[in-house]
Coordinates of C-alpha atoms in Angstrom, one line a residue:
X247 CA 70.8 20.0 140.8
X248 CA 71.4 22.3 137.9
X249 CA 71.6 25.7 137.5
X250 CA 71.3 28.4 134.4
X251 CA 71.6 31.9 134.4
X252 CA 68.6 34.0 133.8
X253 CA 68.7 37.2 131.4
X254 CA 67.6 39.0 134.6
X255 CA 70.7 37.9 136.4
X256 CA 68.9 35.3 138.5
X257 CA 70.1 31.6 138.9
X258 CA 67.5 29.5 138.7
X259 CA 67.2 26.3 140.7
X260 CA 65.9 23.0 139.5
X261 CA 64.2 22.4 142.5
X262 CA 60.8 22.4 144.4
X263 CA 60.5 25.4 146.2
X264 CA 58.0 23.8 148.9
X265 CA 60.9 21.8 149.9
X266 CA 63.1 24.9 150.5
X267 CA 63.3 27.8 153.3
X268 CA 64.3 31.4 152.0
X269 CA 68.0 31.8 153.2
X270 CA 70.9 34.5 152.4
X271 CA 74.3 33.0 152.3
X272 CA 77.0 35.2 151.5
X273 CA 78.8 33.9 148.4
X274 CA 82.7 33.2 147.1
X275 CA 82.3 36.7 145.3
X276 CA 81.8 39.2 147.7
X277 CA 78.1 40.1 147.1
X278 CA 75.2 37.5 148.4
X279 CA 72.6 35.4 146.9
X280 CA 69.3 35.5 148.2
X281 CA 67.4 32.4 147.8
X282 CA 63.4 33.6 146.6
X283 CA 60.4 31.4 147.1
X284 CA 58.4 31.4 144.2
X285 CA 55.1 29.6 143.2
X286 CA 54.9 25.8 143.8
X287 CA 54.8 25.8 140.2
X288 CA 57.8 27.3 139.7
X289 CA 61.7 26.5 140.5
X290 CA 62.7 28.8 143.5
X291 CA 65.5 31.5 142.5
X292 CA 68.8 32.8 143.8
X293 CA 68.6 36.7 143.0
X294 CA 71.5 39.0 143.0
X295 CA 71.1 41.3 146.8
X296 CA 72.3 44.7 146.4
X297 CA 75.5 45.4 148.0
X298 CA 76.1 48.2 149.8
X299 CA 79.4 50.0 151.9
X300 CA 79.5 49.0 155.2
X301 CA 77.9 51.9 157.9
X302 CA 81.1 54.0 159.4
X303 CA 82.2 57.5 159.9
X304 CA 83.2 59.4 156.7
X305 CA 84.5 62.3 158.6
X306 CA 87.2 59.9 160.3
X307 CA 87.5 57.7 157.2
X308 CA 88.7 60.8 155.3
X309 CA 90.7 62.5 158.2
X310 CA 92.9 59.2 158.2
X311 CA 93.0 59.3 154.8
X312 CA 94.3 63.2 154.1
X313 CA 96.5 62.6 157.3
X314 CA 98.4 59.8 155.3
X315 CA 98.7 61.1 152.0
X316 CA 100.2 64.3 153.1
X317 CA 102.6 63.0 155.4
X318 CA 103.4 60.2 152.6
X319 CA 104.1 62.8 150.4
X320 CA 106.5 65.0 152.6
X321 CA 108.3 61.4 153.0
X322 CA 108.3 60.3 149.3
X323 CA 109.4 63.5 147.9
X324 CA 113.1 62.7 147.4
X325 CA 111.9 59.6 145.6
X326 CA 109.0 61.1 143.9
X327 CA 112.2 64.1 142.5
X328 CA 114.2 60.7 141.6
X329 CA 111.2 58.6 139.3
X330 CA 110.2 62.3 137.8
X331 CA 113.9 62.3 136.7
X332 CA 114.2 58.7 135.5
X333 CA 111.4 59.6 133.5
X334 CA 112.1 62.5 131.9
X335 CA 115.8 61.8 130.9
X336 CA 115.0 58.4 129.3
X337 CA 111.7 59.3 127.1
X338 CA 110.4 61.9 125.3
X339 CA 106.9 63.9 127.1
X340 CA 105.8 65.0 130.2
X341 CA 106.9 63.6 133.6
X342 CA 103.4 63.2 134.5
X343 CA 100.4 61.8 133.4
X344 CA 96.7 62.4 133.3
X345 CA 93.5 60.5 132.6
X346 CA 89.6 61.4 133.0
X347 CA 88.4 58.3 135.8
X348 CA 85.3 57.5 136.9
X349 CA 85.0 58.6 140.8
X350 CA 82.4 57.8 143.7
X351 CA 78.3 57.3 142.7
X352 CA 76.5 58.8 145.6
X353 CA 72.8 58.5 143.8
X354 CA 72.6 54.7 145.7
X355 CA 71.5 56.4 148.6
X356 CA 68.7 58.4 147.0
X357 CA 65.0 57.4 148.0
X358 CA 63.8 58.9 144.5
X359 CA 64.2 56.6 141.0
X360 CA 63.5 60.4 138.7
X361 CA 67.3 60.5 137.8
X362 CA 67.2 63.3 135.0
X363 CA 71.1 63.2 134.8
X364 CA 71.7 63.3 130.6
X365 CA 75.2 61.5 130.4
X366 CA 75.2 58.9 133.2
X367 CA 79.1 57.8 133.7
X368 CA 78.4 55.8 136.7
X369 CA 80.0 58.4 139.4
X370 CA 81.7 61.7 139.5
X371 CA 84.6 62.2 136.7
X372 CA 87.8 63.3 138.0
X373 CA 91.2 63.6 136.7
X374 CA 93.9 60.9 138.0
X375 CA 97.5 61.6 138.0
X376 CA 100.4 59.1 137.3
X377 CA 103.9 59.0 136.4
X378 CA 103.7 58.2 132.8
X379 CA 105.4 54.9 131.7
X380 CA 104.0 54.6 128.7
X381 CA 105.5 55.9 125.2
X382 CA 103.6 59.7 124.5
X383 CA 100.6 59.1 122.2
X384 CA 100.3 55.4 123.0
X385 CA 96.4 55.6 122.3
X386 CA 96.6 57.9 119.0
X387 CA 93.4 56.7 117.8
X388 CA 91.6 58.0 120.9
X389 CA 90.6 54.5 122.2
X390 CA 91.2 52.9 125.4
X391 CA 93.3 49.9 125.2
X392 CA 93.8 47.1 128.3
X393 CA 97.7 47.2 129.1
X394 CA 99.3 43.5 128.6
X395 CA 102.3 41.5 129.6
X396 CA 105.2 42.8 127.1
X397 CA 103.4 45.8 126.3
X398 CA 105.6 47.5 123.3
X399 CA 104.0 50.9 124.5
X400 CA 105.5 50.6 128.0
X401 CA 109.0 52.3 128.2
X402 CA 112.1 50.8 130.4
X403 CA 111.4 52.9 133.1
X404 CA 107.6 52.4 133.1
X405 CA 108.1 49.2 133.2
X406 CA 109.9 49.3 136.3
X407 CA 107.7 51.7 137.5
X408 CA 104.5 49.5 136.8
X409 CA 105.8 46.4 138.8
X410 CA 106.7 48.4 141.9
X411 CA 103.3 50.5 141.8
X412 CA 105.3 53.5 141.8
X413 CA 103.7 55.2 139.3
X414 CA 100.9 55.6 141.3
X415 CA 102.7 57.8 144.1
X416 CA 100.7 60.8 142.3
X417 CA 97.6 59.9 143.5
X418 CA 98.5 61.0 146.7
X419 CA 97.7 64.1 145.4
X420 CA 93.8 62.9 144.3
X421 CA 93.2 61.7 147.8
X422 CA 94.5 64.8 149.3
X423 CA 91.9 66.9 146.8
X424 CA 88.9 64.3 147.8
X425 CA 88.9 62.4 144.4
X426 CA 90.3 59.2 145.9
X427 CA 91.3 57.4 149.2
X428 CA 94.1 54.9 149.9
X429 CA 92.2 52.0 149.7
X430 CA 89.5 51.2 147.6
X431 CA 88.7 50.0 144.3
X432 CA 90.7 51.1 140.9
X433 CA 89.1 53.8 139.0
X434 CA 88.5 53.4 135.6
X435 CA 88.1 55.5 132.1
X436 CA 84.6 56.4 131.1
X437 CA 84.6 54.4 128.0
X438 CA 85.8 51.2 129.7
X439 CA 83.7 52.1 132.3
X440 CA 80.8 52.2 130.2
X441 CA 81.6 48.5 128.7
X442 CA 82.7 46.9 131.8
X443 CA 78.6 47.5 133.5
X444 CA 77.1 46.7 130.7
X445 CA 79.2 43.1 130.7
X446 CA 79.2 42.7 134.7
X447 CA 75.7 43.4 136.5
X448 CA 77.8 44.2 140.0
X449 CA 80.5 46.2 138.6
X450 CA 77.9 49.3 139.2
X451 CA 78.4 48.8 142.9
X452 CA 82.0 49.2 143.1
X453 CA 81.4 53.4 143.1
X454 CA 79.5 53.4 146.2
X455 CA 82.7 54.3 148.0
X456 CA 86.0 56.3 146.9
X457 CA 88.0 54.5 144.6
X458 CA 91.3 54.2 146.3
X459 CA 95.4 53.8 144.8
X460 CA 95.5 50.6 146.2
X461 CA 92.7 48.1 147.3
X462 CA 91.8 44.5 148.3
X463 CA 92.0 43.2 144.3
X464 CA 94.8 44.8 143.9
X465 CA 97.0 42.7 146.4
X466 CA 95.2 39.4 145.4
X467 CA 95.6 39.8 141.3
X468 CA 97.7 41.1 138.7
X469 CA 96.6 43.6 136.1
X470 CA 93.9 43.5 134.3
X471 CA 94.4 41.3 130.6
X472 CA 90.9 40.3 129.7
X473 CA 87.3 40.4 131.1
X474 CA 87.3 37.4 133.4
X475 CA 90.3 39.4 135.5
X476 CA 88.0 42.1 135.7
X477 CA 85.0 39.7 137.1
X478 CA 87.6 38.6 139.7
X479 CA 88.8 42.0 140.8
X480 CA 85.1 43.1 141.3
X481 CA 84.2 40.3 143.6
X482 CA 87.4 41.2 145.3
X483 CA 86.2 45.1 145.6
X484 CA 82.2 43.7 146.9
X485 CA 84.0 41.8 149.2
X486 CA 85.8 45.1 150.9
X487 CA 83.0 47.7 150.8
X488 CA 81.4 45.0 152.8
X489 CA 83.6 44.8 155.0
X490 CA 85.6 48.2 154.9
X491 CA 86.9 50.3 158.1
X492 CA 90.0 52.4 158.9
X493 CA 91.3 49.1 160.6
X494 CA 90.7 47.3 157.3
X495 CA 92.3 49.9 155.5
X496 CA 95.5 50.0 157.5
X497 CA 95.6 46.1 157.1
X498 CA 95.3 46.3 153.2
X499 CA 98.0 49.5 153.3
X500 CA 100.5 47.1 155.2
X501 CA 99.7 44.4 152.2
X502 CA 100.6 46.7 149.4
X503 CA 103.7 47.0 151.0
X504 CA 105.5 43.6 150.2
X505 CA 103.6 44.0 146.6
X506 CA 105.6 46.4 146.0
X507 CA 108.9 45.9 147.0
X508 CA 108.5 42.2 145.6
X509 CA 106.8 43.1 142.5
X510 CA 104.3 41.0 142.9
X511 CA 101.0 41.5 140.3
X512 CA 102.7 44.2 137.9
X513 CA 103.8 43.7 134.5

C-alpha cells in the first residue's frame, strides 16, 4: 500500500475505495484521520478531522487555575526574591523579562466564515513574563532566534534557570491576569508563530485553549532545536486538548514536578 501527501494535506491511498468502509481512527499524533470514500474511480483519502478542546466547564477550569497560581506564588516568593537576586548580581539588565506571545483563538467557535480582522496573529497577543537568562540584547537585529544546546547568549544563571523551568515562575502572574493557565501548550512569538502554521497545517489548533507554563509536550520533549521538534510537540499538545480536564491537569502538574527537580528536557 503506498501513501503520498496531497498539497491539500490529504494522504491518499492506493487502494479501491469499493473495497473500503469510511472509518475514523484516532492517530499516533493526537488529531484523527478520517478515511473519505471517494468515486470508484478514484483512490479513497485519509483527510485531516478538525480537532477541537474537549467539552468542560471554563468557570471551574479557571477557578482551579487562579486558586493555584496565587497560592503558588505566596509559597515561591522566598525563592522567586532568591532567582531575582541570582540574576541581577551576576549580569547586567533587568531581573525580568518580557516577550509579545501569541494567546488563546476563540474565532473556532464562530458559525460565520466573514472574518474582517486586518492582522490575523492566530489568537489574542499578550505579554509573557520570565526571569531573563539570556545576555540583554541577545536578538539585536530584532529577529527571533530558536534557543540551542550551548547557547553563547544564555548566562550561568540562566542556564541553570532554564534546566529547572524556573524561569518560568513569572507566569504565575499571566495565569492569575487570564493570559495563561498551568497546563497547556507553550505560547509562542508572532513572527514564529506566523512561520510555524504556515509549515504545520495543525499547529493552528493548538490556540483553541489557554496556552499554559507547562503542558503535556513539555514533560515528554526537550526544547525546541529545529522544526521536526516542533511537529512533535504539536501532536503532543492535539493529544491534550483532546483529552484535557482539571483531573488531567493536576496529573500533568504532578509530572512537571520531577522535570524539574531532575532537569530533565532543559538546556
Amino acid at each position: 500500500m503506498e501513501a503520498a501527501i496531497s498539497s491539500h494535506h490529504a494522504v491518499a491511498l492506493s487502494v479501491p475505495s469499493e473495497s473500503l468502509e469510511a472509518q475514523v481512527w484516532p492517530a499516533h499524533s493526537g488529531f484523527e484521520l478520517k478515511l473519505v470514500q471517494s468515486p470508484a474511480a478514484e483512490p479513497a483519502t485519509l483527510e485531516l478531522v478538525d480537532v477541537r478542546p474537549r467539552e468542560g466547564s471554563e468557570t471551574a477550569t479557571r477557578v482551579v487555575n487562579v486558586i493555584i497560581a496565587f497560592v503558588g506564588l505566596v509559597a515561591i516568593t522566598p525563592l522567586m526574591v532568591v532567582v531575582a537576586l541570582l540574576v541581577r548580581l551576576t549580569s547586567r539588565g533587568p531581573v525580568l523579562y518580557s516577550q509579545t506571545r501569541v494567546g488563546v483563538d476563540r474565532r473556532y467557535k464562530r458559525t460565520d466564515t466573514d472574518d474582517r480582522r486586518r492582522n490575523d496573529q492566530g489568537g489574542k497577543p499578550f505579554e509573557m513574563y520570565k526571569f531573563r537568562s539570556m545576555v540583554v540584547d541577545s536578538e539585536a537585529d530584532g529577529r527571533a532566534v530558536w534557543a540551542q544546546p550551548q547557547d553563547p547568549r544564555v548566562t550561568p544563571v540562566g542556564r541553570m534557570l532554564r534546566k529547572t523551568r524556573l524561569d518560568e515562575l513569572p507566569q504565575l502572574y499571566n495565569v492569575i491576569r487570564g493570559d495563561m493557565n498551568i497546563v497547556g501548550p507553550r505560547p509562542e512569538r508572532p513572527t514564529i508563530f506566523a512561520e510555524l502554521r504556515q509549515e504545520i497545517p495543525q499547529y493552528h489548533m493548538r490556540q483553541r485553549v489557554r496556552p499554559g507554563i507547562t503542558g503535556w509536550a513539555q514533560v515528554n520533549q526537550a526544547y525546541d532545536a529545529c522544526l521536526d521538534d516542533v511537529r512533535q510537540k504539536v501532536s503532543y499538545d492535539l493529544e491534550y486538548i483532546q483529552r484535557r480536564s482539571i483531573r488531567e491537569d493536576l496529573r500533568i502538574m504532578t509530572m512537571t514536578i520531577p522535570v524539574m527537580l531532575f532537569r530533565h528536557g532543559g538546556w
